CSV table of C-alpha atoms in Angstrom, one decimal:
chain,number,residue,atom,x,y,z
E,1,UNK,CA,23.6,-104.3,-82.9
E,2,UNK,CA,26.4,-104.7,-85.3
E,3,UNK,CA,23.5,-105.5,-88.2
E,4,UNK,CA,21.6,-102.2,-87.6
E,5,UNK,CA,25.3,-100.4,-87.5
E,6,UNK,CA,26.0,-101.9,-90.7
E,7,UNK,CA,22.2,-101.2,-92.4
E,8,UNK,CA,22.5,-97.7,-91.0
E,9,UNK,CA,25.8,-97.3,-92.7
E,10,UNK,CA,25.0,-99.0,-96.3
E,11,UNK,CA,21.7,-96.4,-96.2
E,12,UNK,CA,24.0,-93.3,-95.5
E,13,UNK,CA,26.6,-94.6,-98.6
E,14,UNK,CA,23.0,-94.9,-100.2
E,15,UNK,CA,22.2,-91.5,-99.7
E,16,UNK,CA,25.6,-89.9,-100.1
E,17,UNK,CA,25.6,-92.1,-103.6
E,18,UNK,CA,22.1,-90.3,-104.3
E,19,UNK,CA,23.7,-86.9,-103.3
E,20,UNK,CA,26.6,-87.1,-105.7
E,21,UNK,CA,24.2,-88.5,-108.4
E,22,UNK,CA,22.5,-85.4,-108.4
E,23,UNK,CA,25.8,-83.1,-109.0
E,24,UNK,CA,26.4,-81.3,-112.1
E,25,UNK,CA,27.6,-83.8,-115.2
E,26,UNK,CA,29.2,-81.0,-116.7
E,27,UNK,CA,31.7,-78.0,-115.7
E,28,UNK,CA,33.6,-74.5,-117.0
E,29,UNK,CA,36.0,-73.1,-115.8
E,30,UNK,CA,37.6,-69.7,-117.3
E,31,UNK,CA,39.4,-66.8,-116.8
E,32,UNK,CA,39.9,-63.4,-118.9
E,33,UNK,CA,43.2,-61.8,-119.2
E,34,UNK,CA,44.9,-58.7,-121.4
E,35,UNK,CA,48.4,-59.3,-122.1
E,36,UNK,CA,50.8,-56.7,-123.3
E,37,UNK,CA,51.7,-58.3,-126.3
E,38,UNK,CA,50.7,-58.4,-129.9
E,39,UNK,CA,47.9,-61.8,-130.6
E,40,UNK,CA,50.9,-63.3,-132.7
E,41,UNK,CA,53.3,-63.1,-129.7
E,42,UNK,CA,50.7,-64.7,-127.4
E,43,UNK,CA,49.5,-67.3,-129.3
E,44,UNK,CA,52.8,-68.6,-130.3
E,45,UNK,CA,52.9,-69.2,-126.9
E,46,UNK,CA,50.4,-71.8,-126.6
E,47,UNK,CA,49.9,-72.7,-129.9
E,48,UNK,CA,53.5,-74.6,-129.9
E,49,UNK,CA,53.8,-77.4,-126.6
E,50,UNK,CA,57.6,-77.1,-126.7
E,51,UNK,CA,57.4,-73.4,-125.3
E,52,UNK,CA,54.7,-74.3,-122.4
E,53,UNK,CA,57.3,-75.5,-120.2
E,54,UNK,CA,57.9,-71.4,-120.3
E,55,UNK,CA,54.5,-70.3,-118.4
E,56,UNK,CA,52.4,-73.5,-117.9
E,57,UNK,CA,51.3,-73.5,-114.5
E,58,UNK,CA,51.6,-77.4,-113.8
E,59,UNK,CA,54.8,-77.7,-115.0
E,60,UNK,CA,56.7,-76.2,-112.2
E,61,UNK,CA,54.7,-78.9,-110.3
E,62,UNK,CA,57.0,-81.6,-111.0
E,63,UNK,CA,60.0,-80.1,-112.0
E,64,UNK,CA,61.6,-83.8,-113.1
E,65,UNK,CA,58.0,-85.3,-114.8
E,66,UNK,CA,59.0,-87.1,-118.1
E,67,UNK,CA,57.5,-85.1,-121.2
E,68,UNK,CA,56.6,-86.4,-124.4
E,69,UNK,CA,56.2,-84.5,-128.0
E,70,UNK,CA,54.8,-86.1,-131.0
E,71,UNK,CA,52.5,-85.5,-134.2
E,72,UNK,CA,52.9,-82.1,-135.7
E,73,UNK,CA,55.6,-79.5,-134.0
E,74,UNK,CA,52.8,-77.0,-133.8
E,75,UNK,CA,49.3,-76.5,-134.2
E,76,UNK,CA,47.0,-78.9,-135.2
E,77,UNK,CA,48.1,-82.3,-134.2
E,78,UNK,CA,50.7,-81.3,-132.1
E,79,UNK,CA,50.6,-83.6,-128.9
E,80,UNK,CA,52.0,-83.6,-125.6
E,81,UNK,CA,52.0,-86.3,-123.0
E,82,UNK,CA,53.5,-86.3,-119.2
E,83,UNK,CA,54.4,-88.5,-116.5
E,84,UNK,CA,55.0,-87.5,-113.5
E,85,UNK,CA,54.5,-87.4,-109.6
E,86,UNK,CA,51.2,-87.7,-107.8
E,87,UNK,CA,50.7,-83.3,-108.2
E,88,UNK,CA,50.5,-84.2,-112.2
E,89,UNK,CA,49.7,-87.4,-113.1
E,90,UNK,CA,49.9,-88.7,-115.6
E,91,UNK,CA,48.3,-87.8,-119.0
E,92,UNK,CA,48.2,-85.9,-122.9
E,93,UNK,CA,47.1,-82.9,-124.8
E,94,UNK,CA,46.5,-82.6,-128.3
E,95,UNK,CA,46.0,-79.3,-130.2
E,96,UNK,CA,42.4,-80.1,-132.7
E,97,UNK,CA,41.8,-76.5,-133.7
E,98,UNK,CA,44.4,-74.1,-134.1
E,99,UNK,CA,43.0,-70.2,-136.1
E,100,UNK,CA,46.2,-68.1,-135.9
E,101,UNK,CA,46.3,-65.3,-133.4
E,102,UNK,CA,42.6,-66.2,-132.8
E,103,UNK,CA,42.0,-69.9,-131.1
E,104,UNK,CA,43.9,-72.5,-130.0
E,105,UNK,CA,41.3,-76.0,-128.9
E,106,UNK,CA,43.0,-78.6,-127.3
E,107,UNK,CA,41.3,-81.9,-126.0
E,108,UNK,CA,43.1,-82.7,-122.5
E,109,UNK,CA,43.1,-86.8,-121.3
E,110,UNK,CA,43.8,-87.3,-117.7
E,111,UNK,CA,45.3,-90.7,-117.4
E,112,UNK,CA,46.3,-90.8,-113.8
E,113,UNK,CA,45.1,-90.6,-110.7
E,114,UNK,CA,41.6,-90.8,-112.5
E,115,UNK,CA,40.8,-91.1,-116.2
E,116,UNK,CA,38.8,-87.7,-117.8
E,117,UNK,CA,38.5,-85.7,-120.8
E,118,UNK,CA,38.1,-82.1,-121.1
E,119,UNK,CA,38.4,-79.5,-123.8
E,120,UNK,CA,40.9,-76.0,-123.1
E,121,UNK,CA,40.4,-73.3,-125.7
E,122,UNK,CA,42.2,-69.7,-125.6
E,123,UNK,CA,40.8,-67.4,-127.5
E,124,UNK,CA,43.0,-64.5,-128.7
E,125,UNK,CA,41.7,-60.8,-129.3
E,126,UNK,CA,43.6,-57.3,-130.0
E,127,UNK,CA,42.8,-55.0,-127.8
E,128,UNK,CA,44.2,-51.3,-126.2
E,129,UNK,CA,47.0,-52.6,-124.4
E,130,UNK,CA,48.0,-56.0,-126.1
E,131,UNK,CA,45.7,-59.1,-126.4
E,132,UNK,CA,42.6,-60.4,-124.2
E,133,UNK,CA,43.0,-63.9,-123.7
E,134,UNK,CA,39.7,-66.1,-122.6
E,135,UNK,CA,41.3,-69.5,-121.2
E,136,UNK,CA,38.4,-72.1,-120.5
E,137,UNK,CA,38.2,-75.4,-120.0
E,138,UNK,CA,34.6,-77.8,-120.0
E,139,UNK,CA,33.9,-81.3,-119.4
E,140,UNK,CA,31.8,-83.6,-117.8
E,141,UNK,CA,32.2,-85.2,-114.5
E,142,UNK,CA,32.0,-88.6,-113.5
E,143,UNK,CA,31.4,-90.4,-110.6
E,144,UNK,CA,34.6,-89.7,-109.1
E,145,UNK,CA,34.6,-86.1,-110.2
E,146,UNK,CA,31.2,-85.4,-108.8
E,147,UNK,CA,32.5,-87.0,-105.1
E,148,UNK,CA,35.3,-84.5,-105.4
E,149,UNK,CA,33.5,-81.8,-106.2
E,150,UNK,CA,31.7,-82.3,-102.9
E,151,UNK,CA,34.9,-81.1,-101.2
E,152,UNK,CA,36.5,-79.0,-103.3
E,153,UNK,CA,35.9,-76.3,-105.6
E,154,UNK,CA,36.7,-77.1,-109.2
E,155,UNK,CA,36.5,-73.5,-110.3
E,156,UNK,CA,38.8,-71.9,-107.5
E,157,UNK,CA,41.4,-74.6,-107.6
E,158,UNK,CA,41.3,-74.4,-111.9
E,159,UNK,CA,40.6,-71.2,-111.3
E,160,UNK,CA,43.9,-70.6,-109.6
E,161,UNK,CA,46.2,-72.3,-111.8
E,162,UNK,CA,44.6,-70.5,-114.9
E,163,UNK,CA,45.8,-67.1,-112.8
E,164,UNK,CA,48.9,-68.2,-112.2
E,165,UNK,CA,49.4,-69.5,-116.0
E,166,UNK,CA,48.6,-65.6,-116.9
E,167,UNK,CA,51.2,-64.7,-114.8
E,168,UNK,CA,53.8,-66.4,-116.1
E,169,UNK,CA,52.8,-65.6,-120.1
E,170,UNK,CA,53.2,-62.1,-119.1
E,171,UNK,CA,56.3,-62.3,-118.1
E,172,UNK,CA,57.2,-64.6,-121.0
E,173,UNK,CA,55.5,-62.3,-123.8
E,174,UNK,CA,56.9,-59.1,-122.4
E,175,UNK,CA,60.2,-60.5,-122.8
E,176,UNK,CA,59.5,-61.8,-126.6
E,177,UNK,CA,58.1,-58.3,-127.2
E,178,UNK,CA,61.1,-56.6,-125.9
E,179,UNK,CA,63.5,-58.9,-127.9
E,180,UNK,CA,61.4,-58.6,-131.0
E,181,UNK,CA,61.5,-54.3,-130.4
E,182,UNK,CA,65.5,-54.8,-130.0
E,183,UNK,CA,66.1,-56.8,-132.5
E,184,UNK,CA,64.2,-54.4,-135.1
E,185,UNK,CA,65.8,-51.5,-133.6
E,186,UNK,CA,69.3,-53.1,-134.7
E,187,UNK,CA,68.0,-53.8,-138.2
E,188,UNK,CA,66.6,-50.3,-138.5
E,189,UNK,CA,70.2,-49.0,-136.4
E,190,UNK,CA,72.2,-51.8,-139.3
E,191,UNK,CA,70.1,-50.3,-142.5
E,192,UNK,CA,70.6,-47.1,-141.4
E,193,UNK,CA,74.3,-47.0,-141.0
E,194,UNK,CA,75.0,-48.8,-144.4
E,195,UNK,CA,72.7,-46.0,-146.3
E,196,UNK,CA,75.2,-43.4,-144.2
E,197,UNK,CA,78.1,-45.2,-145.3
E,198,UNK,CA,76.9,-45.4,-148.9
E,199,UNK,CA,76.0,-41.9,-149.2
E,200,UNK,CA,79.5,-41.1,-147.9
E,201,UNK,CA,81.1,-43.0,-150.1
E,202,UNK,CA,79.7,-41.6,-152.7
E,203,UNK,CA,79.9,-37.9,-151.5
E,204,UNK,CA,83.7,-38.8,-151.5
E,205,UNK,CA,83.9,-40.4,-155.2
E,206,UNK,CA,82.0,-36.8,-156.3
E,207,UNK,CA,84.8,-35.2,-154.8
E,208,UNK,CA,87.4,-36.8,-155.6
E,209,UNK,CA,86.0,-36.9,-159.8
E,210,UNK,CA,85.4,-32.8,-158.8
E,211,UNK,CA,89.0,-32.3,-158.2
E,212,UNK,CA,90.1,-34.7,-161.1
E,213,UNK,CA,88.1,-32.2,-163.7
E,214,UNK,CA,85.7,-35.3,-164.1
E,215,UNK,CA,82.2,-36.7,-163.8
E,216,UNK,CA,81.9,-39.4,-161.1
E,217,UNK,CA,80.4,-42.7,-162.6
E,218,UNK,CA,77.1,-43.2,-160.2
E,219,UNK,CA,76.5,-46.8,-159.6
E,220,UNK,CA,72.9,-47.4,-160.6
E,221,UNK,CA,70.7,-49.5,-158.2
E,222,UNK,CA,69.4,-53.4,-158.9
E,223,UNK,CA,66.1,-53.2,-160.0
């Protein structure tokens, strides 16, 4: 009895192995967002590691994960690598192609709980209204990947955090915009008041040489 129990079992891992054999090798994932913000302000964003802790949405996962910076600052051969709890992982992203305020490419390597490569572009585009963004990621599944994709949905649960992500740039770039719009306000405001001030002055020095019976000596600008 226990022999047919055992047969019957090793034939249904059989055919589950068969089933998962058969899944897709490769996936894409990918969402489309416009964000109201100028393609410089967003790509910054992304295209420096140091500011995803800003918007990324794994990072709130594990709020104490150990990060990692290394190769360029930005860009192309900027990398980023984390350690952290079992929501995480463990693992490292490296920026390959970087076109400014048009593409960001960046090979991700899952380490932990499960080793897997996959490749995350965002592709930046002006639009009415700020930028369209196109976050997708591709790669190919193994084994493991395939099982898990029996029970879960790869592009809802991606999906998801890609949504959330958006989210959180919004509210990020909005605020850069905003402090970018104030700050030239104060330079316009600054300019402004020392062309007022200089005129001024100089209306004063005319009267003053007026009432002396004299021209006033006009201070000519630095080429």
């Amino acid at each position: 009895m226990l022999k047919k129990i055992l047969i019957g079992l090793a034939a249904l891992l059989l055919i589950l192995a068969g089933i998962i054999a058969t899944r897709p090798s490769e996936f894409t994932v990918q969402r489309t967002a416009t964000l109201p913000a100028s393609p410089d302000i967003v790509f910054a964003q992304v295209n420096d590691f140091h500011l995803w802790a800003a918007w990324s949405p794994w990072e709130r996962l594990d709020p104490n994960m150990t990060r990692t910076h290394s190769g360029a600052a930005s860009g192309v051969g900027a990398i980023y690598g984390w350690t952290g709890n079992d929501d995480v992982g463990e693992g490292r992203m490296t920026i390959e192609e970087s076109k400014p305020n048009e593409l960001a490419r960046i090979k991700l390597e899952f380490i932990k709980p499960f080793a897997a490569t996959s490749i995350t572009t965002f592709a930046f585009k002006p639009v009415e209204g700020g930028t369209e963004v196109v976050w997708s990621m591709t790669g190919t599944n193994g084994f493991i990947a395939k099982a898990m994709c029996m029970v879960m949905d790869m592009d809802a649960m991606v999906g998801k955090d890609f949504e959330s992500g958006f989210a959180n740039l919004k509210t990020v770039v909005e605020a850069e915009t905003k402090k970018r719009a104030e700050a030239e306000a104060a330079r316009v405001a600054a300019a402004k008041a020392e062309a007022e001030k200089a005129a001024a002055e100089l209306a004063a020095a005319a009267e003053a040489a007026a009432a002396a019976g004299t021209q006033p000596v006009v201070a000519q600008p630095t080429p």
